[in-house]
Short mmCIF file of C-alpha atoms in Angstrom, two decimals:
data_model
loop_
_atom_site.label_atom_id
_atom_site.label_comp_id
_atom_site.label_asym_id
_atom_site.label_seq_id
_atom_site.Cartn_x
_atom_site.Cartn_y
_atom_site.Cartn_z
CA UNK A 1 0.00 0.00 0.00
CA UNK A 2 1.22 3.88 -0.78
CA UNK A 3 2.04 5.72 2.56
CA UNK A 4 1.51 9.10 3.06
CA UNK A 5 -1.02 10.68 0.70
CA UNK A 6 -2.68 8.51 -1.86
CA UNK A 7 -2.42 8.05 -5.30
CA UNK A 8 -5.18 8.18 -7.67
CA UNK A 9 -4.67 5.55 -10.79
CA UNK A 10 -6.41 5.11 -13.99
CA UNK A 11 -8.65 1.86 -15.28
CA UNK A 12 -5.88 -1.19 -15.89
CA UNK A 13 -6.88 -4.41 -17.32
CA UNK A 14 -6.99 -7.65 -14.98
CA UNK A 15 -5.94 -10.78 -16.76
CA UNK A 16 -8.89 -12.74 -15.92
CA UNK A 17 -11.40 -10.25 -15.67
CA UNK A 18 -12.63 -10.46 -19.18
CA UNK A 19 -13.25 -14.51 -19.00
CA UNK A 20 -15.30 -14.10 -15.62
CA UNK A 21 -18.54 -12.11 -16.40
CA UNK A 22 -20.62 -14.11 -13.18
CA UNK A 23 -17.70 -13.09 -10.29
CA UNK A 24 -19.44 -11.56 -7.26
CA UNK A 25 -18.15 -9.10 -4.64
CA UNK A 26 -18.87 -11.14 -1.69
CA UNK A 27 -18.57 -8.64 1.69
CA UNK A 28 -15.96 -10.36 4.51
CA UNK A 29 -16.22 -7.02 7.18
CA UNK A 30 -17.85 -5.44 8.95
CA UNK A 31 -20.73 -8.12 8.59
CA UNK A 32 -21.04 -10.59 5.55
CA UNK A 33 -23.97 -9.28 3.70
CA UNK A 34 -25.57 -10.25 -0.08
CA UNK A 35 -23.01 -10.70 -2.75
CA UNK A 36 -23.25 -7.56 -5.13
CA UNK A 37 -23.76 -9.13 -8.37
CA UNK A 38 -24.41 -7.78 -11.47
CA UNK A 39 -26.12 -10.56 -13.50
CA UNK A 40 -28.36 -9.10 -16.62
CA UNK A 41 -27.78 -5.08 -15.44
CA UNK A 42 -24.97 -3.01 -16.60
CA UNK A 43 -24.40 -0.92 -13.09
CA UNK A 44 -25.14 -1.42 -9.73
CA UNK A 45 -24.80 1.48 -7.82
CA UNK A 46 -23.43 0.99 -4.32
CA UNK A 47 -23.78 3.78 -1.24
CA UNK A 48 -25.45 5.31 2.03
CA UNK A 49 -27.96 6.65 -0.01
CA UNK A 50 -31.54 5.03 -0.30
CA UNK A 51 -31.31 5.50 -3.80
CA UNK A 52 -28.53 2.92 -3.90
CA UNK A 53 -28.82 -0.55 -5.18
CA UNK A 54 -26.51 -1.49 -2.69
CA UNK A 55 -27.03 0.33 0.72
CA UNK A 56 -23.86 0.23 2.94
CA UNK A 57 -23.78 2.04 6.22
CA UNK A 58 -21.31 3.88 7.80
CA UNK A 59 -19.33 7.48 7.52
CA UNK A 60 -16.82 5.81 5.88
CA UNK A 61 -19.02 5.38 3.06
CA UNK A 62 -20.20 8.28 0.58
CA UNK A 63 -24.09 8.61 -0.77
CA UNK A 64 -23.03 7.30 -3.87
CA UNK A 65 -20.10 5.87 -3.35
CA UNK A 66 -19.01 3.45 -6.16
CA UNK A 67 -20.73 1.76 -9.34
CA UNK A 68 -20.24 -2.03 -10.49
CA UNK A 69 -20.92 -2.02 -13.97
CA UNK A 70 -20.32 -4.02 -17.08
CA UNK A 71 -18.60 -1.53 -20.14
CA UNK A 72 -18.38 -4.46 -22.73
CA UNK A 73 -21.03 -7.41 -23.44
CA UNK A 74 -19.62 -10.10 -21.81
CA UNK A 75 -17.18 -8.78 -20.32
CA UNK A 76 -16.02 -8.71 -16.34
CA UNK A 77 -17.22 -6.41 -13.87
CA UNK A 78 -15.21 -3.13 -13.10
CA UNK A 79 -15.74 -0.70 -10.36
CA UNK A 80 -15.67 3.16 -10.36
CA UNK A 81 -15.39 5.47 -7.87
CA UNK A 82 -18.29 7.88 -8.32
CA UNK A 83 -16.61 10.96 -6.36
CA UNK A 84 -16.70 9.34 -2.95
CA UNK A 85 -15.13 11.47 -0.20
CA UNK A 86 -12.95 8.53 1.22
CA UNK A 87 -11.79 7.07 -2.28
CA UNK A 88 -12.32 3.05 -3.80
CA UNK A 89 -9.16 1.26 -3.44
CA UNK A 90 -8.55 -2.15 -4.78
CA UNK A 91 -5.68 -4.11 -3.44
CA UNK A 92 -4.81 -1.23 -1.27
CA UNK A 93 -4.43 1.38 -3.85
CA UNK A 94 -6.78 3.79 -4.75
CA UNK A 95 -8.39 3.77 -8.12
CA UNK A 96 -10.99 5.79 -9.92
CA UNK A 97 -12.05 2.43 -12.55
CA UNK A 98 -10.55 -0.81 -12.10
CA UNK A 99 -11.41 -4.14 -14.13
CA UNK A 100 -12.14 -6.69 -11.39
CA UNK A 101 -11.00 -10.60 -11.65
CA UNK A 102 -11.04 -13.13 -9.18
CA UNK A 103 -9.30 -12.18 -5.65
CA UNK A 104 -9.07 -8.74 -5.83
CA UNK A 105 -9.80 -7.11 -2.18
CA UNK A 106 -12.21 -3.84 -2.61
CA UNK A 107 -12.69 -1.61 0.08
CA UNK A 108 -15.41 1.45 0.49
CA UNK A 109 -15.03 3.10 3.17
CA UNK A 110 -14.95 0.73 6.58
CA UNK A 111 -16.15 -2.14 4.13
CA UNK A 112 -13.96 -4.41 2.82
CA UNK A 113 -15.03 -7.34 -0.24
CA UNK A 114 -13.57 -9.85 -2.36
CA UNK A 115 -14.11 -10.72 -5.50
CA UNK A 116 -15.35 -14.41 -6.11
CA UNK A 117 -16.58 -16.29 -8.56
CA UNK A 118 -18.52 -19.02 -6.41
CA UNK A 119 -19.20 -16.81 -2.84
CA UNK A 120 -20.98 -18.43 0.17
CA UNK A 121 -20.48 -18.93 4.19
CA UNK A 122 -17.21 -20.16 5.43
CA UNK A 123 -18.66 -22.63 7.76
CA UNK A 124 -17.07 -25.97 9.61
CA UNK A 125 -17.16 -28.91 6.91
CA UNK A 126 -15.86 -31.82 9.11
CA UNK A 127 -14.72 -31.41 12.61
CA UNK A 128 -11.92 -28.67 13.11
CA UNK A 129 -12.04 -27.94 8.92
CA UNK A 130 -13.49 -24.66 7.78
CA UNK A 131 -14.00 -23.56 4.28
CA UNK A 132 -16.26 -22.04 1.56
CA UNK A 133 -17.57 -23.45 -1.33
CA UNK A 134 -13.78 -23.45 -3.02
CA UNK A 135 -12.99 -26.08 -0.51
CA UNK A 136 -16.66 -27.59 0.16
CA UNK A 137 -16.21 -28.23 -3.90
CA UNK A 138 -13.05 -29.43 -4.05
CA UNK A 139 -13.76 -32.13 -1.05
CA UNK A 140 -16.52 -33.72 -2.66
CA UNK A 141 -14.65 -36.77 -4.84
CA UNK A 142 -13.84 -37.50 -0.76
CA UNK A 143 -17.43 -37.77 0.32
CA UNK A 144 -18.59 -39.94 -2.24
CA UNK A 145 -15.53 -42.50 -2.09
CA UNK A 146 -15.39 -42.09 1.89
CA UNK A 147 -17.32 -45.40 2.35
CA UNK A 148 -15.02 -47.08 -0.27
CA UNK A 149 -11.65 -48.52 -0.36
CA UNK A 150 -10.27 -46.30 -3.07
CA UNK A 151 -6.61 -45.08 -2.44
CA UNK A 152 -6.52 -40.85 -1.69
CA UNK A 153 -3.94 -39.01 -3.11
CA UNK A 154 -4.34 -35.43 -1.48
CA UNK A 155 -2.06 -32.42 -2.69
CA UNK A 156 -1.38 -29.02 -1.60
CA UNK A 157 0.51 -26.67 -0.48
CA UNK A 158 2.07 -26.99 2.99
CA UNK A 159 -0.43 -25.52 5.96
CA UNK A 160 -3.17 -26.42 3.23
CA UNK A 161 -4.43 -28.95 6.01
CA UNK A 162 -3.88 -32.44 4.22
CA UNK A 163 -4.00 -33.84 7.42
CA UNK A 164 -7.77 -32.38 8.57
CA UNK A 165 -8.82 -33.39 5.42
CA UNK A 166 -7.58 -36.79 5.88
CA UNK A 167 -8.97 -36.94 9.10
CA UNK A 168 -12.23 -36.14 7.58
CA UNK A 169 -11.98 -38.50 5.60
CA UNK A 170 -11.05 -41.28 7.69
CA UNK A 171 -14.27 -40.45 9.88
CA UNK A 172 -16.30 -40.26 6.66
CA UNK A 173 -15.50 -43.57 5.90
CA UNK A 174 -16.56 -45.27 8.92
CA UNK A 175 -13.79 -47.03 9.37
CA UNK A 176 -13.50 -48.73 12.48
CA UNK A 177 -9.56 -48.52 13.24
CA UNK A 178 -7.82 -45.98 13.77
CA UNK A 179 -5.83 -42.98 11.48
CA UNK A 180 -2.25 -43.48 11.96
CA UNK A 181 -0.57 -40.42 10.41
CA UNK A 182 3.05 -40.89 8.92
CA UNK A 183 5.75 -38.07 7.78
CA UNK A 184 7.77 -40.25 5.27
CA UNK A 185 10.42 -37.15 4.95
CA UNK A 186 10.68 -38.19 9.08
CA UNK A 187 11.85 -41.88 8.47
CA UNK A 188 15.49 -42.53 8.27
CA UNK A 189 16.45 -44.02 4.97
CA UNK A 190 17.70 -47.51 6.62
CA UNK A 191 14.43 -48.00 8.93
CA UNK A 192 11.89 -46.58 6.36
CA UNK A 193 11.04 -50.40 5.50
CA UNK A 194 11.26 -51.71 9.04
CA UNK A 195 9.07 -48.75 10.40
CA UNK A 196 6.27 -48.96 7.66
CA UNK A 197 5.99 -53.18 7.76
CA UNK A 198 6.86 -54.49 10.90
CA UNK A 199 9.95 -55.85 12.39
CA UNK A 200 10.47 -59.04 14.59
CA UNK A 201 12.99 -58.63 17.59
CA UNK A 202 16.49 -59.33 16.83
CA UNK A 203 15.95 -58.76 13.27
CA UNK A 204 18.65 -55.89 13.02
CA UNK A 205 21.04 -54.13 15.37
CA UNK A 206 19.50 -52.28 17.54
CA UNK A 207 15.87 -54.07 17.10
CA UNK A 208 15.40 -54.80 21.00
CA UNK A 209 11.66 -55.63 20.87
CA UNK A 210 9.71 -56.73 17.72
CA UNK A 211 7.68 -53.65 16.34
CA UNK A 212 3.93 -53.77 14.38
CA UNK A 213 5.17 -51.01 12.24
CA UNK A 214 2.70 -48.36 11.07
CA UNK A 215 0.40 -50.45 8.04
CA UNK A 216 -0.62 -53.47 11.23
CA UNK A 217 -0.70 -50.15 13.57
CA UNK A 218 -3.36 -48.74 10.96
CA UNK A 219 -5.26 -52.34 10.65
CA UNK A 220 -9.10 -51.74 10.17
CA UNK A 221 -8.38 -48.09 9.43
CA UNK A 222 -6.95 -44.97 7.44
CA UNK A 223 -3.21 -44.57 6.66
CA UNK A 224 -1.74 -41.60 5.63
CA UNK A 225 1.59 -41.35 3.92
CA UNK A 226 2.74 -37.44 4.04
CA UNK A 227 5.34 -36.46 1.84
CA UNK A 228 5.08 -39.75 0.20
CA UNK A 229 7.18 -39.03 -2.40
CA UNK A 230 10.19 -38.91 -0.07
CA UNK A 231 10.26 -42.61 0.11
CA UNK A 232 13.57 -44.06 -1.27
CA UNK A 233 12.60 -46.21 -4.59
CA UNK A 234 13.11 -49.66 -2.92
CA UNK A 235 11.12 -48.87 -0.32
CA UNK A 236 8.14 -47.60 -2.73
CA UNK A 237 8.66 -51.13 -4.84
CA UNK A 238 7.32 -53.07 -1.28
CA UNK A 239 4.84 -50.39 -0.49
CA UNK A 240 3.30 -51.35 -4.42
CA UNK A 241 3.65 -55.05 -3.44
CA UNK A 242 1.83 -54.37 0.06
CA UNK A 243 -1.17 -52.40 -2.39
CA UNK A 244 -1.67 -55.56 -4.31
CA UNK A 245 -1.55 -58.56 -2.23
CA UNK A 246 -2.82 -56.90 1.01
CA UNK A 247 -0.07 -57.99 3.40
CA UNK A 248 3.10 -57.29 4.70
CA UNK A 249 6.47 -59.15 5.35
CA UNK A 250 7.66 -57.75 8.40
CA UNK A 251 11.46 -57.67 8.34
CA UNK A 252 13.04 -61.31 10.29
CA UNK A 253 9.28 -62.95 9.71
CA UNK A 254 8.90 -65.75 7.58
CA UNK A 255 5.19 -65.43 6.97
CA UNK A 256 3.37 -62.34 5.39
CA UNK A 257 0.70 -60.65 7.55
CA UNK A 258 -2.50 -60.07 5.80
CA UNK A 259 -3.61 -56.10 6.63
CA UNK A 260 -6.96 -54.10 6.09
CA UNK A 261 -5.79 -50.51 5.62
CA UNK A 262 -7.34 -47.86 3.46
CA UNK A 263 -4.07 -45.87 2.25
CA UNK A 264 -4.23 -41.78 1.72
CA UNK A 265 -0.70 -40.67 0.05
CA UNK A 266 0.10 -36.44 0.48
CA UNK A 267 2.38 -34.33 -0.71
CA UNK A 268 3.10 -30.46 -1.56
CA UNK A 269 4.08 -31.84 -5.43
CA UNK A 270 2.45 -33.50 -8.33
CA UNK A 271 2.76 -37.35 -8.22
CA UNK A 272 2.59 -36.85 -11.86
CA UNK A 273 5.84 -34.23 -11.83
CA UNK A 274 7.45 -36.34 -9.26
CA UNK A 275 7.44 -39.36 -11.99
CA UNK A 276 8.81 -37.77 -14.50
CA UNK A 277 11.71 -36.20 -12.37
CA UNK A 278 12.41 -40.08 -11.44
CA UNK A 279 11.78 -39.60 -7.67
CA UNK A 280 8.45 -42.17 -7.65
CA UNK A 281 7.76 -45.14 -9.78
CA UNK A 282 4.68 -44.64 -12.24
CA UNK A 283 3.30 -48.01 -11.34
CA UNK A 284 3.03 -47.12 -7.54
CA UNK A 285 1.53 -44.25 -8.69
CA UNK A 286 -1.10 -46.08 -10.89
CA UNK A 287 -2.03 -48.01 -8.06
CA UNK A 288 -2.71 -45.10 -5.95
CA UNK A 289 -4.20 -42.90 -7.96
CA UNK A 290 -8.09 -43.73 -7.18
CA UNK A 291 -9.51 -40.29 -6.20
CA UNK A 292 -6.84 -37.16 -6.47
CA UNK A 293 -7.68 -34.24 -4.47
CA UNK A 294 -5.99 -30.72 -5.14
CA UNK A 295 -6.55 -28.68 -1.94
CA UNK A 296 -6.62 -24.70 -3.00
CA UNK A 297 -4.29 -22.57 -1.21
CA UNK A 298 -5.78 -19.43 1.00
CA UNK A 299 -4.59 -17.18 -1.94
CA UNK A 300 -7.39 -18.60 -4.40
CA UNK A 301 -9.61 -18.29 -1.45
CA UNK A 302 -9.45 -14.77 -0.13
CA UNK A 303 -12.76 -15.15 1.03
CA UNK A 304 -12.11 -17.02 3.97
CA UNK A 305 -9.84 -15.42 5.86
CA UNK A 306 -10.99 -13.04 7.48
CA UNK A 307 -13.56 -15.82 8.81
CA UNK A 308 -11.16 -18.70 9.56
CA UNK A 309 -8.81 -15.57 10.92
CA UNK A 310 -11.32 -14.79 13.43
CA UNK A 311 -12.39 -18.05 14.31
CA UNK A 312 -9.14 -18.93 15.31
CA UNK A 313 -8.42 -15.94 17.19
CA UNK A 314 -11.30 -16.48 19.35
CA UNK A 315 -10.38 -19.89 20.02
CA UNK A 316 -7.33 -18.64 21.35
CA UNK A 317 -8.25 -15.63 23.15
CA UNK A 318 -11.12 -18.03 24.49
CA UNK A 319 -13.60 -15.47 24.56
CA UNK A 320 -11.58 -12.59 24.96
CA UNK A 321 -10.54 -11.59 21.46
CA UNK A 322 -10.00 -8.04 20.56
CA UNK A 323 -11.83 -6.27 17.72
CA UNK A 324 -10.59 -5.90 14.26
CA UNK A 325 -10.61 -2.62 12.46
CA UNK A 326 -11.17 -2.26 8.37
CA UNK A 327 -7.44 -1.23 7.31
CA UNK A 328 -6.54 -5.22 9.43
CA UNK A 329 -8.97 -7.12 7.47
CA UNK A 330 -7.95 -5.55 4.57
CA UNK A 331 -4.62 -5.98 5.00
CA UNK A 332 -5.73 -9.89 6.10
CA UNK A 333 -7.46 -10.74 2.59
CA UNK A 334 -4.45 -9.30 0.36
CA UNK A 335 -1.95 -11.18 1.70
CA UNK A 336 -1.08 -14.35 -0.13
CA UNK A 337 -0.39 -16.43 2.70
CA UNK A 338 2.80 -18.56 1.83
CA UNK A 339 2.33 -21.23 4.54
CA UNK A 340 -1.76 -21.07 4.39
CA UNK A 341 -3.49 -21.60 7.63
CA UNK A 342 -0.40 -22.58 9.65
CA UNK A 343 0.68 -19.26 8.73
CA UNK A 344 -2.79 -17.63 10.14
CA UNK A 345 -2.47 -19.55 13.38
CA UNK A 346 0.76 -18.46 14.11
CA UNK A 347 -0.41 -14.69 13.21
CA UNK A 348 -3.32 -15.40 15.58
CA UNK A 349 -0.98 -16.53 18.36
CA UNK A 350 1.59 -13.91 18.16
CA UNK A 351 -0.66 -11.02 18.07
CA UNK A 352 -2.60 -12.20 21.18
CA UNK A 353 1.46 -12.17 22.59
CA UNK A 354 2.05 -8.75 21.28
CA UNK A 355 -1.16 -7.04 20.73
CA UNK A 356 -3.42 -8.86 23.22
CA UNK A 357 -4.10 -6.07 25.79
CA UNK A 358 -4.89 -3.36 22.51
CA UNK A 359 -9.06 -3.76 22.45
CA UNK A 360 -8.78 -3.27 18.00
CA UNK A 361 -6.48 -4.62 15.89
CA UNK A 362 -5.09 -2.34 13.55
CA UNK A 363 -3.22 -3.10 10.36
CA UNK A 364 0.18 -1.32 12.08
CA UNK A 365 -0.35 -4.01 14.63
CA UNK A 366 0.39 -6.81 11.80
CA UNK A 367 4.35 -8.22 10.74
CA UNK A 368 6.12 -5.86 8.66
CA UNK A 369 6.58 -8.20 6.12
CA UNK A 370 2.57 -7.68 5.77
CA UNK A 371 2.40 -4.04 5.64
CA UNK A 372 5.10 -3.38 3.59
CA UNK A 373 6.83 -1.47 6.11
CA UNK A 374 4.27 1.43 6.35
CA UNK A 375 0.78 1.72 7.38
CA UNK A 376 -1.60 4.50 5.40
CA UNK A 377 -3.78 5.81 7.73
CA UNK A 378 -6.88 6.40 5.89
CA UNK A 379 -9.80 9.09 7.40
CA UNK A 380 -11.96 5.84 8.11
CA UNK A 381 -9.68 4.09 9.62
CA UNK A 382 -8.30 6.78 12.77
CA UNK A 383 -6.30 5.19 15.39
CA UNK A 384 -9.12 3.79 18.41
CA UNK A 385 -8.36 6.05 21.48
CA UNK A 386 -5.82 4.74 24.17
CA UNK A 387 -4.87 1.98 21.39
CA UNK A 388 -0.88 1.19 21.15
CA UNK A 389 0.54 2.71 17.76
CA UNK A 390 2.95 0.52 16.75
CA UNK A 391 3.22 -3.06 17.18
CA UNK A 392 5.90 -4.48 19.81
CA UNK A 393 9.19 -6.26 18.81
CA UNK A 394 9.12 -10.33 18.93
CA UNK A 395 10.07 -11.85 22.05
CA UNK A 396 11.40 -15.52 22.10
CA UNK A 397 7.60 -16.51 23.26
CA UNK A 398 6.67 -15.94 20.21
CA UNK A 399 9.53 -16.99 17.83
CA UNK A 400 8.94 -20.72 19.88
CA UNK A 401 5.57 -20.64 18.72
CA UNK A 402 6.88 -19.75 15.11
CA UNK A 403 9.64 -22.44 15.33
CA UNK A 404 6.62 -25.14 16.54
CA UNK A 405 4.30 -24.22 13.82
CA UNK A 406 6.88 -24.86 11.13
CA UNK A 407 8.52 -27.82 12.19
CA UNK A 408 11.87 -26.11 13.63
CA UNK A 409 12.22 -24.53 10.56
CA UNK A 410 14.11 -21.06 11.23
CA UNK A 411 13.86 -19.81 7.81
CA UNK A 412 9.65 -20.19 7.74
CA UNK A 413 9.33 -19.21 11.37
CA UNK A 414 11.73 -15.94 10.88
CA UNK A 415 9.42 -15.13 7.50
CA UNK A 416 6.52 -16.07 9.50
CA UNK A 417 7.31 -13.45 12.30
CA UNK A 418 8.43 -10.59 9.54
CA UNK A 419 12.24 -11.44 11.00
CA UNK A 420 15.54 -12.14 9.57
CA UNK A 421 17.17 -15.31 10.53
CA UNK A 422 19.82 -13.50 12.19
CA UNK A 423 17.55 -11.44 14.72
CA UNK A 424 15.66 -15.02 15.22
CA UNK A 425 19.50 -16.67 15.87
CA UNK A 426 19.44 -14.54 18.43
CA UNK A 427 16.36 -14.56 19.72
CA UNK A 428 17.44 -18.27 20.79
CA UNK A 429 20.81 -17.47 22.50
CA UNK A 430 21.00 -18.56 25.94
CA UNK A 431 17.18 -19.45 25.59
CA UNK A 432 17.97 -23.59 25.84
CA UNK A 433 15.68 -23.41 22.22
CA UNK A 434 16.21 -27.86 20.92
CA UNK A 435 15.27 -27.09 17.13
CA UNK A 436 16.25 -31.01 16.76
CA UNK A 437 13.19 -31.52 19.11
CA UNK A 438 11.17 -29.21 17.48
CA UNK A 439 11.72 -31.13 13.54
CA UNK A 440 11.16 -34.64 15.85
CA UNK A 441 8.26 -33.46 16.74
CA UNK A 442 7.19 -32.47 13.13
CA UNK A 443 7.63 -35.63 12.02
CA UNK A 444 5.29 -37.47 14.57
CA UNK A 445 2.61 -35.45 13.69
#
């Protein structure tokens, strides 16, 4: 965003505005209200006044404040600012006309809107899994196969949630074992076979007591293989042969063991890209590939947010959560989230840390690395009287909340933060901070 005064700019093109006439600006804050759509008219004019086809309260907001309209048949919406007093401003910079495509954050006055092409209610799909229709959508292939034995492969980005959704899954399904969860990046290369299938005591050095491994540990049940891919090839050659005859051969055992799992595989990657760089066989990979389930990042699903932001917030601050002004949620909805909801937890949890006693949360409150290292303070958006004006420096509380999020990872947790590595280095001297405990504990999850 511009500090200081703002800029006004003239109409630009969006690259996908002109392929999505039906997008609607669905409202995130104050309140979710109606969708402004404009179906079969060419303008919808949006304002305090009672003329208004959209009526939007507030000082913030003008009599007629801004038009959605339609200047070429067929073509995408794009809004004009029709003289308002506090300005239109998509993706935090003001504009007098801007074509519209999918994602772009609008705000008039204290209201703030994103552009979608399939709006609705960001509600709880499965236990502890909250989405819109992007992800309601994109889960269905799960619902229908849940009662089947049909292999999962579920990709996305990391903090997508691929293990919620596998969780969902697994209590879809009606299984009656349990989920046993495995990080395949976790398992040493010489005990990935012994961990997976089973080991008899005495069958290797160090093998003290014999050992289920995680398929028997997953019998009647769900098994999901994260990071799948990271399985060395012999090992993936036994995992195809465990797929097709049902049983494992745990290591020192004469006999095979004959197992009832259903198998979910995960990864950040393409399967498909992952076979052609040579890291996975194709014919494992055609014998998992049942139902394949892309999970959308929080960047193609702006509209959620602010609603999975707040949800967690309150969870945390366990009915105590401080208010959140316009220029936050704004700020909140344009930013493209790199490690998706693991990334909005942390927020949640360091702000409490280092906002918590402020009653509003403000956008200067937020990680530099958010704000672009200024905050324009906008006429609707004064500071709230008594509030704290700038937000405090991190404390190692909150970098070892960072650090647990992402696995012990100081790179993510230092980006997460809005920190260089070097200020989060130290941060941790003196502070007894066991980052080899912290990527253990990653790997159990």
């Amino acid at each position: 965003m511009p500090s200081g005064s703002t800029t006004v700019t003239e109409a630009r093109s969006h690259p996908s505005a002109g392929g999505a006439p039906d997008l609607a600006l669905a409202w995130v804050f104050p309140r979710a209200e109606e969708p402004v759509r404009l179906l079969d008219r060419a303008e919808v004019v949006i304002g305090r006044d009672e003329s208004a086809d959209v009526r939007l309260s507030g000082d913030g907001v003008s009599r007629r404040h801004a038009a959605l309209r339609r200047e070429e048949p067929g073509g995408g919406p794009v809004l004009v600012d029709l003289g308002s007093r506090n300005g239109v401003y998509v993706n935090g910079e003001r504009v007098t006309s801007r074509a519209l495509g999918p994602g772009d954050v609008v705000r008039l006055g204290g209201w703030v809107g994103v552009m979608s092409g399939n709006p609705g209610p960001c509600e709880e799909i499965a236990p502890g899994l909250f989405g819109g229709p992007r992800l309601r959508d994109a889960l269905v292939p799960l619902r229908k196969a849940a009662s089947s034995d049909l292999p999962v492969v579920l990709q996305g980005e990391t903090g997508t949630g691929k293990e919620v959704v596998a969780r969902s899954l697994h209590g879809w399904s009606g299984r009656s074992g349990p989920l046993v969860a495995v990080n395949c990046a976790s398992l040493p290369e010489s005990l990935a076979e012994a961990e997976l299938f089973g080991y008899r005591r005495g069958a290797f050095t160090g093998a003290d007591r014999a050992s289920p491994g995680f398929f028997r540990s997953a019998e009647g049940g769900t098994l999901l293989l994260d990071e799948v891919s990271d399985l060395p090839l012999p090992v993936q050659a036994k995992l195809l042969r465990v797929l097709e005859q049902r049983e494992v051969q745990p290591l020192g055992e004469a006999r095979a063991v004959p197992v009832d799992v259903r198998v979910i595989v995960a990864g950040q990657r393409s399967l498909r890209d992952e076979v052609r760089e040579g890291r996975f066989r194709a014919d494992l990979l055609a014998r998992l590939e049942g139902v394949t389930v892309v999970l959308p990042p929080l960047r193609e699903r702006r509209e959620d947010v602010l609603t999975l932001f707040s949800h967690v917030l309150r969870l945390l601050a366990e009915g105590r959560a401080p208010a959140i002004e316009a220029d936050f949620a704004e700020r909140l909805c344009q930013h493209d989230w790199p490690f998706n909801v693991r990334e909005l937890v942390l927020l949640a949890r360091r702000l409490l840390v280092l906002a918590g006693e402020t009653a509003t949360l403000r956008a200067e409150h937020l990680p530099e690395l958010m704000t672009g290292g200024s905050v324009e303070q906008r006429p609707s958006a004064a500071p709230a009287k008594g509030a704290r004006g700038t937000a405090e420096p991190v404390e190692l509380p909150a970098l070892l909340s960072a650090l647990r999020a992402s696995g012990g990872n100081v790179a993510q947790a230092s980006a997460m933060l809005g920190i260089t590595r070097q200020r989060a280095y130290r941060l941790m001297e003196g502070g007894a901070v066991d980052l080899e405990a912290l990527r253990e504990e990653e790997g159990r999850r």
